[in-house]
Amino acid sequence: MPRLAALLLAGLGLLLLVTGAMARERACIPFHLKTEDGKVINPLTGENADQPYSPRQTCGACHNYDEITKGFHFQQGWDVISDDFGQKLNKPWVLSDGMLGKF
Ligand code: HEC
Protein backbone atom coordinates (compact mmCIF):
# COMPACT_ATOMS: atom_id res chain seq x y z
CA MET A 1 0.00 0.00 0.00
CA PRO A 2 2.74 2.56 0.83
CA ARG A 3 4.27 1.73 -2.54
CA LEU A 4 0.98 2.59 -4.31
CA ALA A 5 0.73 5.87 -2.37
CA ALA A 6 4.31 6.76 -3.33
CA LEU A 7 3.55 5.93 -6.96
CA LEU A 8 0.41 8.12 -6.88
CA LEU A 9 2.35 10.98 -5.28
CA ALA A 10 5.11 10.70 -7.88
CA GLY A 11 2.49 10.69 -10.64
CA LEU A 12 0.80 13.75 -9.17
CA GLY A 13 4.16 15.50 -8.86
CA LEU A 14 4.99 14.74 -12.49
CA LEU A 15 1.56 16.01 -13.61
CA LEU A 16 2.05 19.27 -11.68
CA LEU A 17 5.53 19.70 -13.19
CA VAL A 18 4.28 19.16 -16.73
CA THR A 19 1.20 21.40 -16.41
CA GLY A 20 3.33 24.03 -14.63
CA ALA A 21 5.82 24.03 -17.50
CA MET A 22 2.98 24.26 -20.04
CA ALA A 23 1.44 27.20 -18.15
CA ARG A 24 4.77 29.05 -18.15
CA GLU A 25 5.17 28.60 -21.91
CA ARG A 26 1.99 30.53 -22.63
CA ALA A 27 3.41 33.93 -21.76
CA CYS A 28 5.14 36.74 -23.63
CA ILE A 29 8.91 36.75 -23.51
CA PRO A 30 10.38 39.98 -22.05
CA PHE A 31 10.15 42.99 -24.37
CA HIS A 32 10.36 46.79 -24.34
CA LEU A 33 7.33 48.98 -24.84
CA LYS A 34 7.67 51.00 -28.06
CA THR A 35 6.38 54.37 -29.25
CA GLU A 36 4.28 54.78 -32.40
CA ASP A 37 7.48 55.40 -34.39
CA GLY A 38 9.16 52.29 -32.95
CA LYS A 39 11.44 53.89 -30.34
CA VAL A 40 12.08 51.99 -27.10
CA ILE A 41 10.33 53.29 -23.95
CA ASN A 42 12.42 52.70 -20.85
CA PRO A 43 11.00 54.18 -17.63
CA LEU A 44 14.15 53.08 -15.73
CA THR A 45 16.45 55.30 -17.78
CA GLY A 46 13.78 57.87 -18.70
CA GLU A 47 14.23 57.13 -22.43
CA ASN A 48 10.98 58.25 -24.12
CA ALA A 49 9.27 57.75 -20.75
CA ASP A 50 6.87 60.64 -21.45
CA GLN A 51 5.64 59.06 -24.71
CA PRO A 52 2.50 56.92 -25.08
CA TYR A 53 3.13 53.27 -25.95
CA SER A 54 1.91 51.83 -29.23
CA PRO A 55 0.29 48.35 -29.09
CA ARG A 56 0.85 48.08 -32.87
CA GLN A 57 4.62 48.64 -32.52
CA THR A 58 4.99 46.82 -29.17
CA CYS A 59 2.75 43.74 -29.39
CA GLY A 60 2.71 43.66 -33.19
CA ALA A 61 6.43 42.81 -33.21
CA CYS A 62 5.45 39.22 -32.29
CA HIS A 63 1.65 39.01 -32.57
CA ASN A 64 -0.51 39.48 -35.67
CA TYR A 65 -1.86 42.95 -34.85
CA ASP A 66 -4.34 43.11 -37.76
CA GLU A 67 -5.80 39.70 -36.86
CA ILE A 68 -6.10 40.46 -33.12
CA THR A 69 -7.79 43.82 -33.68
CA LYS A 70 -10.55 42.05 -35.66
CA GLY A 71 -11.41 39.86 -32.63
CA PHE A 72 -14.60 40.15 -30.59
CA HIS A 73 -12.74 40.95 -27.37
CA PHE A 74 -10.94 43.81 -29.12
CA GLN A 75 -13.93 45.20 -31.03
CA GLN A 76 -16.56 44.75 -28.30
CA GLY A 77 -19.28 45.48 -30.85
CA TRP A 78 -17.62 48.51 -32.49
CA ASP A 79 -17.48 46.62 -35.82
CA VAL A 80 -21.27 45.99 -35.84
CA ILE A 81 -22.66 48.93 -33.87
CA SER A 82 -25.72 50.54 -35.48
CA ASP A 83 -28.92 52.32 -34.43
CA ASP A 84 -31.10 49.47 -35.69
CA PHE A 85 -29.00 46.54 -34.33
CA GLY A 86 -31.56 45.81 -31.58
CA GLN A 87 -34.63 45.88 -33.85
CA LYS A 88 -34.39 42.18 -34.73
CA LEU A 89 -33.92 41.32 -31.02
CA ASN A 90 -36.96 43.41 -30.12
CA LYS A 91 -34.61 45.42 -27.88
CA PRO A 92 -34.17 48.74 -29.69
CA TRP A 93 -31.89 50.05 -26.94
CA VAL A 94 -29.22 47.45 -27.78
CA LEU A 95 -26.83 48.82 -30.42
CA SER A 96 -24.26 45.96 -30.66
CA ASP A 97 -23.41 42.44 -29.51
CA GLY A 98 -20.47 43.69 -27.41
CA MET A 99 -20.01 46.01 -24.43
CA LEU A 100 -20.44 49.10 -26.62
CA GLY A 101 -23.96 50.32 -27.17
CA LYS A 102 -25.63 48.81 -24.12
CA PHE A 103 -27.14 50.75 -21.22
C1 HEC B 1 8.93 39.49 -28.06
C2 HEC B 1 7.72 38.86 -28.54
C3 HEC B 1 6.39 39.25 -27.91
C4 HEC B 1 5.89 40.51 -27.74
C5 HEC B 1 6.53 41.84 -28.09
C6 HEC B 1 4.58 40.34 -27.14
N1 HEC B 1 4.31 39.01 -26.99
FE1 HEC B 1 2.57 38.23 -26.27
N2 HEC B 1 3.35 36.38 -26.42
C7 HEC B 1 4.57 36.06 -26.99
C8 HEC B 1 4.74 34.64 -26.93
C9 HEC B 1 5.95 33.85 -27.46
C10 HEC B 1 3.58 34.11 -26.32
C11 HEC B 1 3.25 32.65 -26.04
C12 HEC B 1 2.41 32.14 -27.19
C13 HEC B 1 1.90 30.73 -26.92
O1 HEC B 1 2.23 30.14 -25.90
O2 HEC B 1 1.12 30.25 -27.75
C14 HEC B 1 2.72 35.23 -26.03
C15 HEC B 1 1.48 35.13 -25.43
C16 HEC B 1 0.59 36.18 -25.23
C17 HEC B 1 -0.74 36.06 -24.69
C18 HEC B 1 -1.38 34.77 -24.18
C19 HEC B 1 -1.96 34.02 -25.34
C20 HEC B 1 -2.61 32.73 -24.88
O3 HEC B 1 -2.89 31.91 -25.75
O4 HEC B 1 -2.82 32.52 -23.68
C21 HEC B 1 -1.29 37.30 -24.64
C22 HEC B 1 -2.68 37.70 -24.15
C23 HEC B 1 -0.30 38.21 -25.19
N3 HEC B 1 0.83 37.48 -25.55
C24 HEC B 1 -0.49 39.56 -25.32
C25 HEC B 1 0.51 40.44 -25.68
C26 HEC B 1 0.36 41.88 -25.63
C27 HEC B 1 -0.91 42.65 -25.19
C28 HEC B 1 1.56 42.41 -26.03
C29 HEC B 1 1.94 43.86 -26.10
C30 HEC B 1 1.78 44.68 -24.90
C31 HEC B 1 2.45 41.27 -26.34
N4 HEC B 1 1.78 40.12 -26.10
C32 HEC B 1 3.75 41.40 -26.80
C33 HEC B 1 5.49 36.95 -27.48
C34 HEC B 1 5.38 38.32 -27.44
Tab-separated table of N, CA and C and ligand atoms in Angstrom:
chain	number	residue	atom	x	y	z
A	1	MET	N	0.816	-1.215	0.000
A	1	MET	CA	0.000	0.000	0.000
A	1	MET	C	0.854	1.272	0.000
A	2	PRO	N	1.906	1.358	0.881
A	2	PRO	CA	2.740	2.563	0.831
A	2	PRO	C	3.368	2.744	-0.537
A	3	ARG	N	3.660	1.635	-1.214
A	3	ARG	CA	4.273	1.725	-2.541
A	3	ARG	C	3.298	2.400	-3.523
A	4	LEU	N	2.006	2.007	-3.432
A	4	LEU	CA	0.983	2.592	-4.308
A	4	LEU	C	0.845	4.098	-4.032
A	5	ALA	N	0.844	4.449	-2.743
A	5	ALA	CA	0.727	5.869	-2.372
A	5	ALA	C	1.918	6.652	-2.927
A	6	ALA	N	3.119	6.079	-2.816
A	6	ALA	CA	4.313	6.760	-3.334
A	6	ALA	C	4.220	6.929	-4.845
A	7	LEU	N	3.713	5.886	-5.505
A	7	LEU	CA	3.550	5.933	-6.960
A	7	LEU	C	2.549	7.028	-7.347
A	8	LEU	N	1.428	7.093	-6.607
A	8	LEU	CA	0.412	8.116	-6.880
A	8	LEU	C	0.984	9.518	-6.661
A	9	LEU	N	1.732	9.671	-5.572
A	9	LEU	CA	2.353	10.978	-5.276
A	9	LEU	C	3.331	11.380	-6.374
A	10	ALA	N	4.139	10.417	-6.814
A	10	ALA	CA	5.113	10.698	-7.879
A	10	ALA	C	4.380	11.102	-9.156
A	11	GLY	N	3.288	10.378	-9.445
A	11	GLY	CA	2.491	10.688	-10.639
A	11	GLY	C	1.909	12.088	-10.562
A	12	LEU	N	1.383	12.426	-9.383
A	12	LEU	CA	0.799	13.753	-9.173
A	12	LEU	C	1.876	14.831	-9.331
A	13	GLY	N	3.048	14.556	-8.753
A	13	GLY	CA	4.161	15.501	-8.862
A	13	GLY	C	4.545	15.739	-10.307
A	14	LEU	N	4.629	14.647	-11.073
A	14	LEU	CA	4.987	14.740	-12.486
A	14	LEU	C	3.941	15.550	-13.254
A	15	LEU	N	2.651	15.287	-12.951
A	15	LEU	CA	1.558	16.006	-13.605
A	15	LEU	C	1.663	17.504	-13.322
A	16	LEU	N	1.925	17.855	-12.047
A	16	LEU	CA	2.055	19.274	-11.682
A	16	LEU	C	3.238	19.916	-12.396
A	17	LEU	N	4.343	19.185	-12.489
A	17	LEU	CA	5.527	19.702	-13.185
A	17	LEU	C	5.214	19.999	-14.641
A	18	VAL	N	4.569	19.018	-15.302
A	18	VAL	CA	4.277	19.158	-16.731
A	18	VAL	C	3.293	20.293	-16.968
A	19	THR	N	2.190	20.338	-16.192
A	19	THR	CA	1.204	21.404	-16.414
A	19	THR	C	1.790	22.752	-16.040
A	20	GLY	N	2.659	22.785	-15.015
A	20	GLY	CA	3.326	24.033	-14.634
A	20	GLY	C	4.196	24.550	-15.766
A	21	ALA	N	4.946	23.651	-16.388
A	21	ALA	CA	5.820	24.033	-17.502
A	21	ALA	C	4.985	24.525	-18.678
A	22	MET	N	3.843	23.846	-18.929
A	22	MET	CA	2.980	24.261	-20.035
A	22	MET	C	2.406	25.645	-19.767
A	23	ALA	N	2.016	25.898	-18.489
A	23	ALA	CA	1.436	27.204	-18.148
A	23	ALA	C	2.470	28.305	-18.350
A	24	ARG	N	3.734	28.025	-18.009
A	24	ARG	CA	4.773	29.048	-18.154
A	24	ARG	C	5.050	29.378	-19.619
A	25	GLU	N	4.890	28.364	-20.496
A	25	GLU	CA	5.165	28.603	-21.915
A	25	GLU	C	4.218	29.603	-22.543
A	26	ARG	N	2.995	29.680	-22.024
A	26	ARG	CA	1.990	30.531	-22.634
A	26	ARG	C	2.087	31.958	-22.095
A	27	ALA	N	3.231	32.558	-22.234
A	27	ALA	CA	3.409	33.931	-21.764
A	27	ALA	C	4.344	34.636	-22.729
A	28	CYS	N	4.241	35.972	-22.777
A	28	CYS	CA	5.139	36.739	-23.635
A	28	CYS	C	6.557	36.649	-23.076
A	29	ILE	N	7.532	36.642	-23.956
A	29	ILE	CA	8.909	36.747	-23.506
A	29	ILE	C	9.188	38.227	-23.245
A	30	PRO	N	10.162	38.561	-22.403
A	30	PRO	CA	10.383	39.978	-22.045
A	30	PRO	C	10.595	40.869	-23.282
A	31	PHE	N	10.009	42.047	-23.244
A	31	PHE	CA	10.154	42.988	-24.370
A	31	PHE	C	10.020	44.413	-23.872
A	32	HIS	N	10.508	45.370	-24.660
A	32	HIS	CA	10.359	46.786	-24.340
A	32	HIS	C	9.064	47.317	-24.927
A	33	LEU	N	8.431	48.237	-24.241
A	33	LEU	CA	7.331	48.981	-24.841
A	33	LEU	C	7.939	49.882	-25.911
A	34	LYS	N	7.163	50.143	-26.980
A	34	LYS	CA	7.666	51.001	-28.061
A	34	LYS	C	6.678	52.129	-28.354
A	35	THR	N	7.218	53.236	-28.842
A	35	THR	CA	6.385	54.368	-29.245
A	35	THR	C	5.815	54.091	-30.634
A	36	GLU	N	4.903	54.973	-31.088
A	36	GLU	CA	4.276	54.781	-32.401
A	36	GLU	C	5.319	54.737	-33.528
A	37	ASP	N	6.453	55.458	-33.348
A	37	ASP	CA	7.484	55.395	-34.393
A	37	ASP	C	8.587	54.387	-34.063
A	38	GLY	N	8.288	53.433	-33.170
A	38	GLY	CA	9.161	52.286	-32.953
A	38	GLY	C	10.339	52.508	-32.006
A	39	LYS	N	10.346	53.648	-31.289
A	39	LYS	CA	11.443	53.893	-30.342
A	39	LYS	C	11.155	53.187	-29.022
A	40	VAL	N	12.208	52.688	-28.377
A	40	VAL	CA	12.075	51.988	-27.097
A	40	VAL	C	11.647	52.971	-26.000
A	41	ILE	N	10.712	52.524	-25.139
A	41	ILE	CA	10.330	53.292	-23.951
A	41	ILE	C	10.950	52.586	-22.753
A	42	ASN	N	11.773	53.302	-22.010
A	42	ASN	CA	12.421	52.696	-20.849
A	42	ASN	C	12.251	53.603	-19.639
A	43	PRO	N	11.253	53.318	-18.794
A	43	PRO	CA	11.001	54.179	-17.633
A	43	PRO	C	12.159	54.165	-16.628
A	44	LEU	N	13.021	53.146	-16.677
A	44	LEU	CA	14.150	53.078	-15.728
A	44	LEU	C	15.224	54.095	-16.063
A	45	THR	N	15.433	54.320	-17.376
A	45	THR	CA	16.447	55.296	-17.785
A	45	THR	C	15.815	56.638	-18.161
A	46	GLY	N	14.479	56.658	-18.300
A	46	GLY	CA	13.779	57.869	-18.697
A	46	GLY	C	13.662	58.020	-20.211
A	47	GLU	N	14.249	57.076	-20.958
A	47	GLU	CA	14.230	57.134	-22.426
A	47	GLU	C	12.787	57.083	-22.940
A	48	ASN	N	12.341	58.135	-23.570
A	48	ASN	CA	10.984	58.253	-24.124
A	48	ASN	C	9.888	57.944	-23.103
A	49	ALA	N	10.197	58.133	-21.816
A	49	ALA	CA	9.268	57.753	-20.750
A	49	ALA	C	8.010	58.617	-20.738
A	50	ASP	N	8.048	59.784	-21.413
A	50	ASP	CA	6.871	60.641	-21.445
A	50	ASP	C	6.012	60.389	-22.685
A	51	GLN	N	6.380	59.363	-23.467
A	51	GLN	CA	5.644	59.062	-24.707
A	51	GLN	C	4.615	57.963	-24.470
A	52	PRO	N	3.462	58.019	-25.178
A	52	PRO	CA	2.503	56.915	-25.076
A	52	PRO	C	3.053	55.675	-25.774
A	53	TYR	N	2.657	54.495	-25.304
A	53	TYR	CA	3.132	53.275	-25.953
A	53	TYR	C	2.181	52.900	-27.082
A	54	SER	N	2.704	52.248	-28.087
A	54	SER	CA	1.908	51.827	-29.226
A	54	SER	C	1.745	50.301	-29.208
A	55	PRO	N	0.504	49.802	-29.037
A	55	PRO	CA	0.290	48.352	-29.095
A	55	PRO	C	0.686	47.786	-30.461
A	56	ARG	N	0.486	48.572	-31.528
A	56	ARG	CA	0.854	48.083	-32.867
A	56	ARG	C	2.360	47.820	-32.949
A	57	GLN	N	3.161	48.792	-32.470
A	57	GLN	CA	4.618	48.640	-32.518
A	57	GLN	C	5.124	47.627	-31.490
A	58	THR	N	4.499	47.657	-30.282
A	58	THR	CA	4.986	46.821	-29.174
A	58	THR	C	4.559	45.363	-29.350
A	59	CYS	N	3.265	45.123	-29.352
A	59	CYS	CA	2.748	43.745	-29.391
A	59	CYS	C	2.845	43.185	-30.805
A	60	GLY	N	2.690	44.078	-31.790
A	60	GLY	CA	2.705	43.658	-33.187
A	60	GLY	C	4.059	43.147	-33.651
A	61	ALA	N	5.107	43.346	-32.841
A	61	ALA	CA	6.428	42.805	-33.206
A	61	ALA	C	6.374	41.280	-33.222
A	62	CYS	N	5.531	40.684	-32.380
A	62	CYS	CA	5.448	39.224	-32.293
A	62	CYS	C	4.060	38.693	-32.629
A	63	HIS	N	3.016	39.470	-32.345
A	63	HIS	CA	1.647	39.008	-32.575
A	63	HIS	C	1.088	39.652	-33.843
A	64	ASN	N	0.123	38.977	-34.455
A	64	ASN	CA	-0.508	39.482	-35.675
A	64	ASN	C	-1.517	40.576	-35.298
A	65	TYR	N	-1.051	41.818	-35.310
A	65	TYR	CA	-1.858	42.954	-34.851
A	65	TYR	C	-3.176	43.071	-35.623
A	66	ASP	N	-3.131	42.949	-36.954
A	66	ASP	CA	-4.342	43.105	-37.759
A	66	ASP	C	-5.363	42.021	-37.441
A	67	GLU	N	-4.893	40.798	-37.179
A	67	GLU	CA	-5.801	39.698	-36.858
A	67	GLU	C	-6.433	39.914	-35.480
A	68	ILE	N	-5.606	40.278	-34.493
A	68	ILE	CA	-6.101	40.465	-33.122
A	68	ILE	C	-7.123	41.583	-33.052
A	69	THR	N	-6.884	42.676	-33.781
A	69	THR	CA	-7.791	43.818	-33.684
A	69	THR	C	-9.129	43.565	-34.369
A	70	LYS	N	-9.250	42.432	-35.084
A	70	LYS	CA	-10.549	42.051	-35.656
A	70	LYS	C	-11.372	41.248	-34.653
A	71	GLY	N	-10.750	40.761	-33.572
A	71	GLY	CA	-11.406	39.856	-32.631
A	71	GLY	C	-12.523	40.505	-31.838
A	72	PHE	N	-13.456	39.670	-31.371
A	72	PHE	CA	-14.601	40.152	-30.594
A	72	PHE	C	-14.150	40.892	-29.336
A	73	HIS	N	-13.160	40.322	-28.618
A	73	HIS	CA	-12.737	40.950	-27.369
A	73	HIS	C	-12.027	42.277	-27.594
A	74	PHE	N	-11.534	42.516	-28.786
A	74	PHE	CA	-10.939	43.806	-29.118
A	74	PHE	C	-12.034	44.779	-29.558
A	75	GLN	N	-12.903	44.332	-30.451
A	75	GLN	CA	-13.925	45.204	-31.027
A	75	GLN	C	-15.048	45.535	-30.050
A	76	GLN	N	-15.463	44.552	-29.258
A	76	GLN	CA	-16.558	44.751	-28.297
A	76	GLN	C	-17.797	45.375	-28.936
A	77	GLY	N	-18.072	45.012	-30.180
A	77	GLY	CA	-19.277	45.484	-30.850
A	77	GLY	C	-19.061	46.686	-31.757
A	78	TRP	N	-17.878	47.308	-31.686
A	78	TRP	CA	-17.619	48.505	-32.490
A	78	TRP	C	-17.771	48.221	-33.975
A	79	ASP	N	-17.419	46.975	-34.401
A	79	ASP	CA	-17.482	46.624	-35.824
A	79	ASP	C	-18.915	46.380	-36.314
A	80	VAL	N	-19.885	46.244	-35.403
A	80	VAL	CA	-21.269	45.991	-35.845
A	80	VAL	C	-22.252	47.029	-35.312
A	81	ILE	N	-21.756	47.991	-34.532
A	81	ILE	CA	-22.664	48.930	-33.866
A	81	ILE	C	-23.509	49.696	-34.887
A	82	SER	N	-24.833	49.752	-34.622
A	82	SER	CA	-25.719	50.543	-35.478
A	82	SER	C	-27.007	50.834	-34.710
A	83	ASP	N	-27.704	51.899	-35.132
A	83	ASP	CA	-28.916	52.321	-34.432
A	83	ASP	C	-30.032	51.289	-34.513
A	84	ASP	N	-30.011	50.448	-35.569
A	84	ASP	CA	-31.100	49.467	-35.690
A	84	ASP	C	-30.662	48.031	-35.353
A	85	PHE	N	-29.487	47.887	-34.684
A	85	PHE	CA	-28.996	46.543	-34.328
A	85	PHE	C	-30.019	45.784	-33.476
A	86	GLY	N	-30.653	46.468	-32.517
A	86	GLY	CA	-31.558	45.806	-31.581
A	86	GLY	C	-32.962	45.551	-32.111
A	87	GLN	N	-33.279	46.054	-33.305
A	87	GLN	CA	-34.632	45.878	-33.854
A	87	GLN	C	-35.003	44.403	-33.954
A	88	LYS	N	-34.079	43.600	-34.514
A	88	LYS	CA	-34.386	42.180	-34.727
A	88	LYS	C	-34.456	41.405	-33.404
A	89	LEU	N	-33.864	41.958	-32.342
A	89	LEU	CA	-33.920	41.322	-31.023
A	89	LEU	C	-35.121	41.818	-30.214
A	90	ASN	N	-35.868	42.737	-30.807
A	90	ASN	CA	-36.965	43.405	-30.122
A	90	ASN	C	-36.461	44.158	-28.880
A	91	LYS	N	-35.216	44.620	-28.953
A	91	LYS	CA	-34.614	45.420	-27.878
A	91	LYS	C	-33.941	46.613	-28.543
A	92	PRO	N	-34.730	47.629	-28.908
A	92	PRO	CA	-34.174	48.737	-29.689
A	92	PRO	C	-33.063	49.512	-28.979
A	93	TRP	N	-32.944	49.335	-27.675
A	93	TRP	CA	-31.895	50.052	-26.935
A	93	TRP	C	-30.519	49.389	-27.069
A	94	VAL	N	-30.492	48.159	-27.596
A	94	VAL	CA	-29.222	47.452	-27.780
A	94	VAL	C	-28.643	47.823	-29.145
A	95	LEU	N	-27.425	48.345	-29.170
A	95	LEU	CA	-26.828	48.820	-30.423
A	95	LEU	C	-25.744	47.898	-30.980
A	96	SER	N	-25.287	46.886	-30.173
A	96	SER	CA	-24.262	45.962	-30.657
A	96	SER	C	-24.280	44.680	-29.831
A	97	ASP	N	-23.501	43.690	-30.268
A	97	ASP	CA	-23.407	42.438	-29.512
A	97	ASP	C	-22.269	42.463	-28.490
A	98	GLY	N	-21.575	43.591	-28.363
A	98	GLY	CA	-20.465	43.695	-27.407
A	98	GLY	C	-20.815	44.614	-26.252
A	99	MET	N	-19.792	45.114	-25.576
A	99	MET	CA	-20.011	46.008	-24.431
A	99	MET	C	-20.407	47.415	-24.887
A	100	LEU	N	-20.076	47.775	-26.113
A	100	LEU	CA	-20.441	49.100	-26.621
A	100	LEU	C	-21.902	49.111	-27.048
A	101	GLY	N	-22.581	50.180	-26.720
A	101	GLY	CA	-23.956	50.318	-27.172
A	101	GLY	C	-24.946	49.547	-26.326
A	102	LYS	N	-24.649	49.402	-25.038
A	102	LYS	CA	-25.635	48.815	-24.123
A	102	LYS	C	-26.191	49.951	-23.271
A	103	PHE	N	-26.533	49.708	-22.040
A	103	PHE	CA	-27.144	50.754	-21.223
A	103	PHE	C	-26.163	51.879	-20.955
B	1	HEC	C1	8.929	39.494	-28.063
B	1	HEC	C2	7.717	38.864	-28.540
B	1	HEC	C3	6.392	39.247	-27.913
B	1	HEC	C4	5.893	40.511	-27.736
B	1	HEC	C5	6.534	41.841	-28.087
B	1	HEC	C6	4.581	40.342	-27.138
B	1	HEC	N1	4.307	39.013	-26.986
B	1	HEC	FE1	2.566	38.231	-26.272
B	1	HEC	N2	3.349	36.375	-26.424
B	1	HEC	C7	4.569	36.061	-26.987
B	1	HEC	C8	4.741	34.635	-26.928
B	1	HEC	C9	5.948	33.854	-27.456
B	1	HEC	C10	3.581	34.109	-26.321
B	1	HEC	C11	3.251	32.646	-26.042
B	1	HEC	C12	2.409	32.138	-27.187
B	1	HEC	C13	1.898	30.729	-26.918
B	1	HEC	O1	2.232	30.145	-25.902
B	1	HEC	O2	1.122	30.251	-27.748
B	1	HEC	C14	2.718	35.228	-26.031
B	1	HEC	C15	1.480	35.128	-25.428
B	1	HEC	C16	0.594	36.175	-25.232
B	1	HEC	C17	-0.736	36.059	-24.685
B	1	HEC	C18	-1.377	34.770	-24.183
B	1	HEC	C19	-1.961	34.019	-25.340
B	1	HEC	C20	-2.614	32.726	-24.879
B	1	HEC	O3	-2.894	31.906	-25.752
B	1	HEC	O4	-2.824	32.524	-23.675
B	1	HEC	C21	-1.293	37.297	-24.645
B	1	HEC	C22	-2.676	37.696	-24.152
B	1	HEC	C23	-0.297	38.205	-25.186
B	1	HEC	N3	0.825	37.479	-25.549
B	1	HEC	C24	-0.487	39.565	-25.325
B	1	HEC	C25	0.507	40.442	-25.676
B	1	HEC	C26	0.363	41.883	-25.627
B	1	HEC	C27	-0.906	42.646	-25.189
B	1	HEC	C28	1.559	42.405	-26.030
B	1	HEC	C29	1.936	43.861	-26.096
B	1	HEC	C30	1.777	44.679	-24.905
B	1	HEC	C31	2.453	41.271	-26.341
B	1	HEC	N4	1.780	40.118	-26.099
B	1	HEC	C32	3.749	41.404	-26.796
B	1	HEC	C33	5.495	36.947	-27.481
B	1	HEC	C34	5.380	38.317	-27.436
